[in-house]
Amino acid sequence: MGERVDVRAALADVAGFNDFFLVDTNPAEAVDPTWRPLAELWTDPAPMGARIAHVGRVLGGDAGPVDDRIAASITMQGMAARVLSAPLAVAILHDVVPALTAADVHWRVSATGPWPLWVDDPGVFAGPGPDVATLGARLAGFLVDEHLAPLVDAVCAHVRVSPRTLWGNAASSVAAGKRLVATGRPHAAQRAADIAAAVLDHPALAAAGERLAPVRPDTGWTFRRRSCCLYYKAPGGGTCGDCVLTAR
């Protein structure tokens, strides 16, 4: 394993990028009964259904809730970014995949913004990596098996939305995380591009989009997805920079 990595300190280091990267590690939170394991979110239909309904109301505003497929897609995109951003940033900046399993990481409801996450005593799942491609592949396998595949299944169990759209959302979140880390830590921009590329090469994500010649502020490549998250169908919505519709 080489030099021991303090995962708690690594998570604190990446938490400042934005709220999607924040995973609380305060041991005092262990006594708060409102925290629930992420694994329950994948299996208990009630909170997932409530979150999709909440997002639908927020997106619709005065016009009323948007179509369930739009709400489900945007819900999944936010949750995908929530579970993958911190592990991605830690892998890039600290050379390990933190063991943020669905059993160990806890969530609780928040009326605004992304749901908070907390973990008590995080360890290391893989790393330090012998090379970025290997570490990226291990990160990809962990994220897909532990979080993204169960998340896609949980959303599809509620709403008849295309899994292709949902996997596109996950891939888009990987590319967005890579861009934020590279912008915030320019010295790690190429490493961010290499590790994120290895994640996107996972079979579950590889068909979701393509990597094109970089457009600023990207380093290495710019991502273009092959599906649309449907946000353009919401009142006041539009297309994202990586949307397949932009290319048309």
Short mmCIF file of C-alpha atoms in Angstrom, two decimals:
data_model
loop_
_atom_site.label_atom_id
_atom_site.label_comp_id
_atom_site.label_asym_id
_atom_site.label_seq_id
_atom_site.Cartn_x
_atom_site.Cartn_y
_atom_site.Cartn_z
CA MET A 1 0.00 0.00 0.00
CA GLY A 2 2.89 2.39 0.52
CA GLU A 3 2.42 5.56 2.54
CA ARG A 4 -0.74 5.60 4.64
CA VAL A 5 -3.29 8.18 3.49
CA ASP A 6 -5.45 10.05 6.00
CA VAL A 7 -8.80 9.75 4.23
CA ARG A 8 -10.50 12.08 6.70
CA ALA A 9 -7.97 14.81 5.87
CA ALA A 10 -8.26 14.06 2.14
CA LEU A 11 -12.03 14.50 2.27
CA ALA A 12 -11.61 17.77 4.13
CA ASP A 13 -9.18 18.91 1.44
CA VAL A 14 -11.61 18.35 -1.45
CA ALA A 15 -14.72 19.59 0.38
CA GLY A 16 -14.08 23.18 -0.63
CA PHE A 17 -14.72 22.70 -4.36
CA ASN A 18 -18.48 22.94 -3.80
CA ASP A 19 -21.26 21.25 -1.80
CA PHE A 20 -21.25 18.17 -4.05
CA PHE A 21 -17.72 17.35 -2.85
CA LEU A 22 -18.52 17.71 0.86
CA VAL A 23 -18.62 14.53 2.93
CA ASP A 24 -18.77 15.28 6.67
CA THR A 25 -16.58 13.15 8.94
CA ASN A 26 -17.42 14.70 12.32
CA PRO A 27 -17.68 11.77 14.79
CA ALA A 28 -20.25 13.72 16.82
CA GLU A 29 -22.78 13.21 14.02
CA ALA A 30 -22.94 9.50 14.88
CA VAL A 31 -25.57 10.22 17.55
CA ASP A 32 -27.91 12.00 15.11
CA PRO A 33 -30.75 9.56 14.24
CA THR A 34 -31.69 11.47 11.07
CA TRP A 35 -28.69 10.03 9.22
CA ARG A 36 -29.48 6.91 7.16
CA PRO A 37 -27.11 4.65 5.20
CA LEU A 38 -27.02 5.30 1.46
CA ALA A 39 -27.79 1.62 0.94
CA GLU A 40 -31.29 2.26 2.32
CA LEU A 41 -31.82 5.00 -0.23
CA TRP A 42 -31.33 2.46 -3.01
CA THR A 43 -33.84 0.02 -1.46
CA ASP A 44 -36.46 2.17 0.33
CA PRO A 45 -38.77 3.68 -2.33
CA ALA A 46 -40.21 6.40 -0.07
CA PRO A 47 -37.30 8.89 0.11
CA MET A 48 -36.41 8.45 -3.56
CA GLY A 49 -40.00 9.09 -4.57
CA ALA A 50 -40.20 12.12 -2.29
CA ARG A 51 -36.97 13.54 -3.73
CA ILE A 52 -38.15 13.12 -7.32
CA ALA A 53 -41.45 14.81 -6.45
CA HIS A 54 -39.62 17.67 -4.71
CA VAL A 55 -37.33 18.24 -7.69
CA GLY A 56 -40.35 18.18 -10.00
CA ARG A 57 -42.04 20.93 -7.98
CA VAL A 58 -38.90 23.05 -7.85
CA LEU A 59 -38.28 22.75 -11.59
CA GLY A 60 -41.91 23.50 -12.43
CA GLY A 61 -42.29 26.54 -10.20
CA ASP A 62 -45.55 28.40 -10.67
CA ALA A 63 -46.40 26.23 -13.69
CA GLY A 64 -46.72 23.15 -11.47
CA PRO A 65 -44.58 20.01 -11.30
CA VAL A 66 -42.73 19.01 -14.44
CA ASP A 67 -43.07 15.64 -16.15
CA ASP A 68 -41.86 12.80 -13.93
CA ARG A 69 -39.16 11.83 -16.43
CA ILE A 70 -37.58 15.28 -16.26
CA ALA A 71 -37.72 15.29 -12.47
CA ALA A 72 -36.28 11.77 -12.25
CA SER A 73 -33.41 12.63 -14.61
CA ILE A 74 -32.41 15.80 -12.77
CA THR A 75 -32.75 14.03 -9.42
CA MET A 76 -30.43 11.29 -10.59
CA GLN A 77 -27.91 13.76 -11.99
CA GLY A 78 -27.68 15.55 -8.67
CA MET A 79 -27.37 12.32 -6.71
CA ALA A 80 -24.75 10.93 -9.10
CA ALA A 81 -22.66 14.07 -8.66
CA ARG A 82 -23.15 13.79 -4.91
CA VAL A 83 -21.80 10.25 -4.58
CA LEU A 84 -18.96 10.43 -7.10
CA SER A 85 -17.47 13.92 -6.72
CA ALA A 86 -15.56 13.39 -3.48
CA PRO A 87 -14.10 9.96 -4.42
CA LEU A 88 -13.06 11.34 -7.82
CA ALA A 89 -11.33 14.37 -6.30
CA VAL A 90 -9.60 12.28 -3.62
CA ALA A 91 -8.32 9.85 -6.25
CA ILE A 92 -6.97 12.73 -8.33
CA LEU A 93 -5.35 14.68 -5.51
CA HIS A 94 -4.46 11.99 -2.97
CA ASP A 95 -3.86 8.88 -5.10
CA VAL A 96 -6.39 6.61 -3.36
CA VAL A 97 -10.00 5.54 -3.78
CA PRO A 98 -11.70 6.20 -0.44
CA ALA A 99 -13.92 3.39 0.83
CA LEU A 100 -17.10 5.43 0.84
CA THR A 101 -19.41 2.43 0.63
CA ALA A 102 -23.19 2.64 0.54
CA ALA A 103 -23.27 0.94 3.94
CA ASP A 104 -20.83 3.36 5.57
CA VAL A 105 -21.85 6.69 3.99
CA HIS A 106 -25.02 8.21 5.47
CA TRP A 107 -27.44 10.80 4.08
CA ARG A 108 -30.25 12.91 5.42
CA VAL A 109 -32.95 15.04 3.83
CA SER A 110 -32.26 18.70 3.10
CA ALA A 111 -34.93 21.04 1.79
CA THR A 112 -32.38 22.99 -0.27
CA GLY A 113 -29.26 21.99 -2.15
CA PRO A 114 -27.74 18.52 -2.39
CA TRP A 115 -28.44 16.10 0.45
CA PRO A 116 -25.70 16.12 3.11
CA LEU A 117 -23.44 13.07 3.38
CA TRP A 118 -21.56 11.83 6.44
CA VAL A 119 -19.15 8.98 7.13
CA ASP A 120 -17.68 8.07 10.49
CA ASP A 121 -14.32 6.40 9.87
CA PRO A 122 -13.48 6.26 6.16
CA GLY A 123 -10.80 3.90 4.93
CA VAL A 124 -9.08 3.16 1.63
CA PHE A 125 -10.68 0.96 -1.04
CA ALA A 126 -7.75 1.05 -3.48
CA GLY A 127 -4.40 2.77 -3.89
CA PRO A 128 -2.02 4.38 -3.87
CA GLY A 129 -2.25 3.56 -7.55
CA PRO A 130 0.68 2.17 -9.55
CA ASP A 131 -0.51 4.43 -12.41
CA VAL A 132 -3.46 6.71 -13.08
CA ALA A 133 -5.14 4.30 -15.51
CA THR A 134 -5.20 1.50 -12.94
CA LEU A 135 -6.40 3.78 -10.16
CA GLY A 136 -9.05 5.26 -12.45
CA ALA A 137 -10.29 1.80 -13.42
CA ARG A 138 -10.55 0.77 -9.75
CA LEU A 139 -12.38 4.01 -8.97
CA ALA A 140 -14.78 3.37 -11.85
CA GLY A 141 -15.56 -0.17 -10.71
CA PHE A 142 -16.17 1.01 -7.17
CA LEU A 143 -18.45 3.89 -8.20
CA VAL A 144 -20.49 1.84 -10.66
CA ASP A 145 -20.97 -1.22 -8.46
CA GLU A 146 -21.40 0.56 -5.13
CA HIS A 147 -23.43 3.63 -6.13
CA LEU A 148 -24.26 4.37 -9.76
CA ALA A 149 -25.85 1.08 -10.86
CA PRO A 150 -28.04 0.90 -7.72
CA LEU A 151 -28.97 4.56 -8.21
CA VAL A 152 -30.03 4.00 -11.82
CA ASP A 153 -32.11 0.99 -10.76
CA ALA A 154 -33.74 2.91 -7.90
CA VAL A 155 -34.74 5.82 -10.15
CA CYS A 156 -36.03 3.52 -12.90
CA ALA A 157 -38.13 1.67 -10.33
CA HIS A 158 -40.05 4.91 -9.76
CA VAL A 159 -40.25 6.48 -13.21
CA ARG A 160 -40.11 5.07 -16.71
CA VAL A 161 -37.08 7.04 -17.82
CA SER A 162 -34.40 5.78 -20.18
CA PRO A 163 -31.40 4.19 -18.42
CA ARG A 164 -29.34 5.61 -21.30
CA THR A 165 -30.29 9.10 -20.14
CA LEU A 166 -29.40 8.28 -16.53
CA TRP A 167 -26.01 6.81 -17.41
CA GLY A 168 -25.40 9.91 -19.52
CA ASN A 169 -26.10 11.97 -16.40
CA ALA A 170 -23.53 9.96 -14.45
CA ALA A 171 -20.91 10.39 -17.16
CA SER A 172 -21.63 14.10 -17.34
CA SER A 173 -21.10 14.35 -13.58
CA VAL A 174 -17.70 12.68 -13.94
CA ALA A 175 -16.68 15.21 -16.59
CA ALA A 176 -17.98 18.12 -14.50
CA GLY A 177 -16.07 16.88 -11.45
CA LYS A 178 -12.89 16.60 -13.50
CA ARG A 179 -13.33 20.17 -14.73
CA LEU A 180 -13.91 21.60 -11.25
CA VAL A 181 -10.87 19.86 -9.78
CA ALA A 182 -8.68 20.93 -12.71
CA THR A 183 -9.84 24.53 -12.46
CA GLY A 184 -9.33 24.66 -8.70
CA ARG A 185 -5.97 22.84 -8.74
CA PRO A 186 -4.34 23.60 -12.11
CA HIS A 187 -1.24 21.57 -11.23
CA ALA A 188 -3.47 18.44 -11.20
CA ALA A 189 -5.38 19.20 -14.41
CA GLN A 190 -3.72 16.53 -16.56
CA ARG A 191 -4.00 13.92 -13.83
CA ALA A 192 -7.69 14.82 -13.45
CA ALA A 193 -8.20 14.31 -17.17
CA ASP A 194 -6.39 10.95 -17.14
CA ILE A 195 -8.26 9.52 -14.14
CA ALA A 196 -11.65 10.78 -15.30
CA ALA A 197 -10.97 9.28 -18.75
CA ALA A 198 -10.30 5.91 -17.12
CA VAL A 199 -13.59 6.19 -15.22
CA LEU A 200 -15.50 7.00 -18.40
CA ASP A 201 -13.96 3.96 -20.10
CA HIS A 202 -15.91 1.66 -17.75
CA PRO A 203 -18.38 -0.42 -19.83
CA ALA A 204 -21.37 1.09 -18.01
CA LEU A 205 -20.27 4.61 -18.96
CA ALA A 206 -18.36 4.21 -22.20
CA ALA A 207 -21.40 4.52 -24.46
CA ALA A 208 -22.68 7.62 -22.66
CA GLY A 209 -20.53 10.11 -24.55
CA GLU A 210 -17.26 10.90 -26.25
CA ARG A 211 -14.14 12.85 -25.41
CA LEU A 212 -13.35 15.60 -27.90
CA ALA A 213 -10.49 18.06 -28.36
CA PRO A 214 -10.30 20.25 -25.24
CA VAL A 215 -12.17 23.53 -25.06
CA ARG A 216 -11.13 25.94 -22.32
CA PRO A 217 -11.11 25.58 -19.38
CA ASP A 218 -10.78 21.83 -20.01
CA THR A 219 -7.41 20.10 -20.09
CA GLY A 220 -6.89 16.93 -22.09
CA TRP A 221 -10.42 16.60 -23.46
CA THR A 222 -13.93 18.02 -23.41
CA PHE A 223 -16.87 15.70 -22.89
CA ARG A 224 -19.88 15.51 -25.22
CA ARG A 225 -22.67 13.20 -24.12
CA ARG A 226 -24.86 11.14 -26.48
CA SER A 227 -28.12 11.79 -24.64
CA CYS A 228 -29.93 14.73 -23.07
CA CYS A 229 -30.82 15.11 -19.39
CA LEU A 230 -34.20 16.65 -20.43
CA TYR A 231 -33.62 19.88 -18.50
CA TYR A 232 -34.46 21.88 -21.63
CA LYS A 233 -38.07 20.70 -21.27
CA ALA A 234 -38.47 22.35 -17.85
CA PRO A 235 -39.83 25.92 -17.64
CA GLY A 236 -36.89 28.26 -18.14
CA GLY A 237 -34.58 25.32 -18.78
CA GLY A 238 -31.96 25.02 -21.47
CA THR A 239 -29.19 22.77 -22.72
CA CYS A 240 -25.95 22.10 -20.88
CA GLY A 241 -22.53 22.61 -22.43
CA ASP A 242 -22.00 18.88 -22.99
CA CYS A 243 -25.52 18.15 -24.30
CA VAL A 244 -25.96 16.12 -27.46
CA LEU A 245 -28.47 18.75 -28.65
CA THR A 246 -25.75 21.41 -28.62
CA ALA A 247 -23.92 19.57 -31.39
CA ARG A 248 -27.05 19.67 -33.53
#
